[in-house]
PDB file of C-alpha atoms in Angstrom:
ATOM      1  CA  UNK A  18      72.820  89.690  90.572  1.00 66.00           C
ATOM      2  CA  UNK A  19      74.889  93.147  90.095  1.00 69.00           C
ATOM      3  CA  UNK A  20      78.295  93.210  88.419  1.00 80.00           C
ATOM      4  CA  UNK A  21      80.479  96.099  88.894  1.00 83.00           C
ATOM      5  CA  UNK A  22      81.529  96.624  85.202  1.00 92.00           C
ATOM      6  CA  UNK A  23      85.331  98.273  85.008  1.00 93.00           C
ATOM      7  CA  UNK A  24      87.598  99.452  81.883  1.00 96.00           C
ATOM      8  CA  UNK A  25      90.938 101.254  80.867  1.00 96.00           C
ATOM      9  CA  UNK A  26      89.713 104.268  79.519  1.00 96.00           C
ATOM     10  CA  UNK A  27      91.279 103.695  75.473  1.00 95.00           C
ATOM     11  CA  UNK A  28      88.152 103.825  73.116  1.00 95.00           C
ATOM     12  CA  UNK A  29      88.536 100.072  72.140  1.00 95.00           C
ATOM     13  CA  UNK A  30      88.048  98.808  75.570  1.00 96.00           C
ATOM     14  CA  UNK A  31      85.175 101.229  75.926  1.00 97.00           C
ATOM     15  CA  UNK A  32      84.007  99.968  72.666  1.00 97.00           C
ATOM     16  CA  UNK A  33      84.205  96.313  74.270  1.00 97.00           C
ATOM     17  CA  UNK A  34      82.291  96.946  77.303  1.00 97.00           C
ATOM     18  CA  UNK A  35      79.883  98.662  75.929  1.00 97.00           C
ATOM     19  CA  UNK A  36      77.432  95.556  74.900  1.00 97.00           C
ATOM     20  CA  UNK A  37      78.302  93.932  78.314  1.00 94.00           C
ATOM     21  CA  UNK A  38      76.845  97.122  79.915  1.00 94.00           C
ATOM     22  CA  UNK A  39      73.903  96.910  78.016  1.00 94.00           C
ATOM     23  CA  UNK A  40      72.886  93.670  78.678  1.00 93.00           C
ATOM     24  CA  UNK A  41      73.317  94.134  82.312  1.00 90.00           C
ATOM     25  CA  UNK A  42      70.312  95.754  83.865  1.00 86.00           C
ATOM     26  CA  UNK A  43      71.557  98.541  86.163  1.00 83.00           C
ATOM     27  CA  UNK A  44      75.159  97.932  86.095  1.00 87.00           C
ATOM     28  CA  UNK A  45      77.544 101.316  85.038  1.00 90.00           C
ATOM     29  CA  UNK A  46      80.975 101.319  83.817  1.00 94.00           C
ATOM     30  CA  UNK A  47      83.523 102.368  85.593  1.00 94.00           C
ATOM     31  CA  UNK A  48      86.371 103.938  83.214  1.00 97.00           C
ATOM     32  CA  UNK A  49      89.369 103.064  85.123  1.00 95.00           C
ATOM     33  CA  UNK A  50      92.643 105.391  84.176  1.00 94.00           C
ATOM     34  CA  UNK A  51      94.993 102.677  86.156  1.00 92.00           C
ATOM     35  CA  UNK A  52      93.634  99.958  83.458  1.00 94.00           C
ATOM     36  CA  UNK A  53      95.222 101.343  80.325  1.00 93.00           C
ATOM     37  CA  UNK A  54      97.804  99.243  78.148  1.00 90.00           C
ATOM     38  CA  UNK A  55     101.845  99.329  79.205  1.00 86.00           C
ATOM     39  CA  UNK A  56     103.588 102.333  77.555  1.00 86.00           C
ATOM     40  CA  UNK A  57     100.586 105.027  78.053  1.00 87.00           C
ATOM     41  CA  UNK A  58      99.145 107.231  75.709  1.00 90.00           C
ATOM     42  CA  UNK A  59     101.693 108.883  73.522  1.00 88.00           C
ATOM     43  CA  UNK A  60     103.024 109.073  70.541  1.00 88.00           C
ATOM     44  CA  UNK A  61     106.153 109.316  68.929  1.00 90.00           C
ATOM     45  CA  UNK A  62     107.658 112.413  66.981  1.00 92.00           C
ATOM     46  CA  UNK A  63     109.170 111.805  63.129  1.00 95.00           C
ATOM     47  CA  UNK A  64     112.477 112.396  65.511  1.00 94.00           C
ATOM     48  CA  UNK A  65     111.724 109.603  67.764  1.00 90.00           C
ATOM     49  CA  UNK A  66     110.952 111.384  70.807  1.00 88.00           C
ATOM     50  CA  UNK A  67     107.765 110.229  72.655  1.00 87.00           C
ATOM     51  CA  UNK A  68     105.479 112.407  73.848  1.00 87.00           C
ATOM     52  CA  UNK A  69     102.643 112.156  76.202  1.00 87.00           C
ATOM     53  CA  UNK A  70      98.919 112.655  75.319  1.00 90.00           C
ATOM     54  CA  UNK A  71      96.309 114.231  77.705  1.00 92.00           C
ATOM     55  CA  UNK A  72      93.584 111.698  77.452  1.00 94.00           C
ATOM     56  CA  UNK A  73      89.543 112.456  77.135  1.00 96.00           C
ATOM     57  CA  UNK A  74      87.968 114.689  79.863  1.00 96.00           C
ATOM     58  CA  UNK A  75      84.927 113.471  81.413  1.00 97.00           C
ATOM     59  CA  UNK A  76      83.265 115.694  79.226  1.00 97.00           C
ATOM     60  CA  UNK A  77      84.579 114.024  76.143  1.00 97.00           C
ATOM     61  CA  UNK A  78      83.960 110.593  76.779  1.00 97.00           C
ATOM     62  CA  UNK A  79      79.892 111.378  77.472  1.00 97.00           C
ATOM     63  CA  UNK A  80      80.245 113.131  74.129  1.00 97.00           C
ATOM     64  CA  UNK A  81      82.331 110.003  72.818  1.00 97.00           C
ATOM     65  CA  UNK A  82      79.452 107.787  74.272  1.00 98.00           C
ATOM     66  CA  UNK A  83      76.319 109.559  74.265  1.00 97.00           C
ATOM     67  CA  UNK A  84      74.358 106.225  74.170  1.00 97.00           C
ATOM     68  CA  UNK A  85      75.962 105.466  77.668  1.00 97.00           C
ATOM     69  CA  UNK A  86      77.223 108.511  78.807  1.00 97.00           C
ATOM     70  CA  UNK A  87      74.229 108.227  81.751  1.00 96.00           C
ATOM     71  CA  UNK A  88      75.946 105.078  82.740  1.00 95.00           C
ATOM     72  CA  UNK A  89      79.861 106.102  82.770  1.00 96.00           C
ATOM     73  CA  UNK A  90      81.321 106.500  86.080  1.00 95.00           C
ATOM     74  CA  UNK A  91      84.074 108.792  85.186  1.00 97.00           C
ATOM     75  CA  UNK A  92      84.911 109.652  89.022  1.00 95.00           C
ATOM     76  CA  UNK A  93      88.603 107.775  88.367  1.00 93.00           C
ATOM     77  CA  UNK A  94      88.991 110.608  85.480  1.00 95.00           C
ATOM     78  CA  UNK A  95      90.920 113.972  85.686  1.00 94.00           C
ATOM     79  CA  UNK A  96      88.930 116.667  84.171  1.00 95.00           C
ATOM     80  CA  UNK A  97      92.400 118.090  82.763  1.00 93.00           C
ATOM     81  CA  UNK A  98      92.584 114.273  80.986  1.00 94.00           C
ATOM     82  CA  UNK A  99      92.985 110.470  82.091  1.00 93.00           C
ATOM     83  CA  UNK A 100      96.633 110.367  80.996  1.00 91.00           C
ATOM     84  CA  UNK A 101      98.611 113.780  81.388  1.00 78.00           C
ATOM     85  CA  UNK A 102     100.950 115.058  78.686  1.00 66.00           C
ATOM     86  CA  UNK A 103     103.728 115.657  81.027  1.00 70.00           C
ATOM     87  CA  UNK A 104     104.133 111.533  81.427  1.00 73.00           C
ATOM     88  CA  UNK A 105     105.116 110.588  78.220  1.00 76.00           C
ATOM     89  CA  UNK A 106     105.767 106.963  77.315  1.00 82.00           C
ATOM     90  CA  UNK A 107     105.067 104.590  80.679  1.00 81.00           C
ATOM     91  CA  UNK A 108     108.860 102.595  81.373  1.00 78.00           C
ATOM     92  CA  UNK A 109     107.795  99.041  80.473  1.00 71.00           C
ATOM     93  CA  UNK A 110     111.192  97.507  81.251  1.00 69.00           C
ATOM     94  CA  UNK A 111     110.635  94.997  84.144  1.00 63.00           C
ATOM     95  CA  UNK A 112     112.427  95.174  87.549  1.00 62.00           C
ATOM     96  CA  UNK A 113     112.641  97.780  90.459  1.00 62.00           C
ATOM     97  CA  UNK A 114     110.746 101.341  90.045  1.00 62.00           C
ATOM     98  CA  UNK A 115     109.717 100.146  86.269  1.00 82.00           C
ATOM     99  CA  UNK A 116     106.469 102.539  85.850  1.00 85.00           C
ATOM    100  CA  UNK A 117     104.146  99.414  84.655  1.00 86.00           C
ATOM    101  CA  UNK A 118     105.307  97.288  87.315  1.00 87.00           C
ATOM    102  CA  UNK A 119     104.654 100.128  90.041  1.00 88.00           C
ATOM    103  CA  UNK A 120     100.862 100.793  88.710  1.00 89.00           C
ATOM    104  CA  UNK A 121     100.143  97.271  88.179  1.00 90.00           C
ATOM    105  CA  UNK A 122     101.311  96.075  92.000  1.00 90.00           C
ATOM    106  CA  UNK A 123      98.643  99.247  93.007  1.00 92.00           C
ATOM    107  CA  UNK A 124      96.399  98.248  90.703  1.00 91.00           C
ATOM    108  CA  UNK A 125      96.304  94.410  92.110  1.00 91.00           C
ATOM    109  CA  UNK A 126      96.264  96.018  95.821  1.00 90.00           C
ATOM    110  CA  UNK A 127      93.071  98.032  94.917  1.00 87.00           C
ATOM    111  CA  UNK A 128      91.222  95.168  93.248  1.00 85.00           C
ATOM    112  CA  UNK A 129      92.249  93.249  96.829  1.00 83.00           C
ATOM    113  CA  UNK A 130      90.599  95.853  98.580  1.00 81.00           C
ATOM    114  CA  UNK A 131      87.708  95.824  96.955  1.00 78.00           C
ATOM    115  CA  UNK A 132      84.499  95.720  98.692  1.00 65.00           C
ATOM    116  CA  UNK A 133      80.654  95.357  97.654  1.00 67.00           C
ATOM    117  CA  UNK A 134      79.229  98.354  96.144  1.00 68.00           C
ATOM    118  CA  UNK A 135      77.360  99.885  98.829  1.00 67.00           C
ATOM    119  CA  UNK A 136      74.460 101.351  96.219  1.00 69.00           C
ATOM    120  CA  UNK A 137      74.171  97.991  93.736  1.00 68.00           C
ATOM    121  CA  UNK A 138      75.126  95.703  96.446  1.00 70.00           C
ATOM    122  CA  UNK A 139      78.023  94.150  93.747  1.00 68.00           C
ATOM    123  CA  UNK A 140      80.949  92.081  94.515  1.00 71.00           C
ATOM    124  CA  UNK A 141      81.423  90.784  91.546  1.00 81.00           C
ATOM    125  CA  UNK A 142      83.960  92.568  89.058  1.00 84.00           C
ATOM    126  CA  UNK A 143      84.013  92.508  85.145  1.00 91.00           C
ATOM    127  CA  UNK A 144      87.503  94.092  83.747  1.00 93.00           C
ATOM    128  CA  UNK A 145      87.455  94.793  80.539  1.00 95.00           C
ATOM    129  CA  UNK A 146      91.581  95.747  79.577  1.00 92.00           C
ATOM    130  CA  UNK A 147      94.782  94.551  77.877  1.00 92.00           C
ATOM    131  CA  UNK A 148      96.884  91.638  77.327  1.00 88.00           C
ATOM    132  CA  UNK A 149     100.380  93.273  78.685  1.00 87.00           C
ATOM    133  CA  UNK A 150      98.368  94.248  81.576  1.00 90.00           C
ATOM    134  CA  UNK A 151      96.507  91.707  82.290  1.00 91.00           C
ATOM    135  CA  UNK A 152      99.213  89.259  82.011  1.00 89.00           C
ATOM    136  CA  UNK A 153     101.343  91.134  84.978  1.00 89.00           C
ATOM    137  CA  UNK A 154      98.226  91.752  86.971  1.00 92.00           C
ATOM    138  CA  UNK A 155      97.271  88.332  87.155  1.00 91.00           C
ATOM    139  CA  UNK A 156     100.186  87.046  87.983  1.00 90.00           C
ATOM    140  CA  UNK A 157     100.626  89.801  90.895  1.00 90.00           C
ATOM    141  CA  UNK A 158      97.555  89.000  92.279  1.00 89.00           C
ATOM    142  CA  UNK A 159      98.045  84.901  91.929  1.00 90.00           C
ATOM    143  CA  UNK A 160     101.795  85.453  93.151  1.00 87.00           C
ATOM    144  CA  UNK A 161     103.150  84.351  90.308  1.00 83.00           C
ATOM    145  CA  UNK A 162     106.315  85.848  88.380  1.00 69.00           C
ATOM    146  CA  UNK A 163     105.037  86.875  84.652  1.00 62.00           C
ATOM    147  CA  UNK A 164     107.903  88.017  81.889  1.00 58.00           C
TER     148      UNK A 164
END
């Protein structure tokens, strides 16, 4: 039966996917910018400042991917970048209006809210992410206080 195949759009999880995508006949992956690891994309200057990255383009993961690209669903992606420099390093610190804890309560509501794909017919979901993440999420979603 068809999977809906998602993933946070950092090259390793891509990378992980990637085989599961293959082996399931018609399925895509959908690169999911709301999926990526606490902190963000950034890195940090020799003076300790962090500073945001921009993230691939659409056009950069098919070039990335080229094996898949027919099969990346890239709709979730900015074509100015997945992250956006201006961000910087994603507040990790637990407790009211922390950053991680905002996107992961939205990303739990949109996973809720999920319904069958209307083209593959799939309601079942495949997430390929990260431990931080997933550890919150599935504890928002099971209402169940995580660190």
């Amino acid at each position: 039966r068809p999977v809906k195949l998602l993933c946070s759009p950092l090259h390793r999880t891509i990378e992980t996917a990637t085989p599961l995508l293959k082996a399931i006949e018609g399925s895509t992956l959908k690169v999911l910018p709301m999926l990526h690891e606490g902190g963000g994309l950034y890195h940090t200057t020799k003076d300790g400042v962090d500073v945001g990255e921009r993230g691939r383009t659409p056009s950069e993961f098919k070039e990335s991917f080229a094996d898949i690209a027919d099969r990346l669903d890239l709709s979730e992606c900015p074509e100015e970048g997945w992250y956006g420099v201006k961000k910087g390093k994603e507040d990790e610190e637990s407790g009211e209006g922390c950053e991680f804890d905002t996107r992961v309560k939205k990303l739990a509501h949109w996973i809720r809210h999920q319904v069958p794909d209307i083209e593959t017919g799939a309601s079942d979901y495949i997430i390929v992410g990260h431990g931080a993440l997933f550890d919150k999420l599935v504890g928002e979603l099971l209402g169940v206080r995580t660190r």
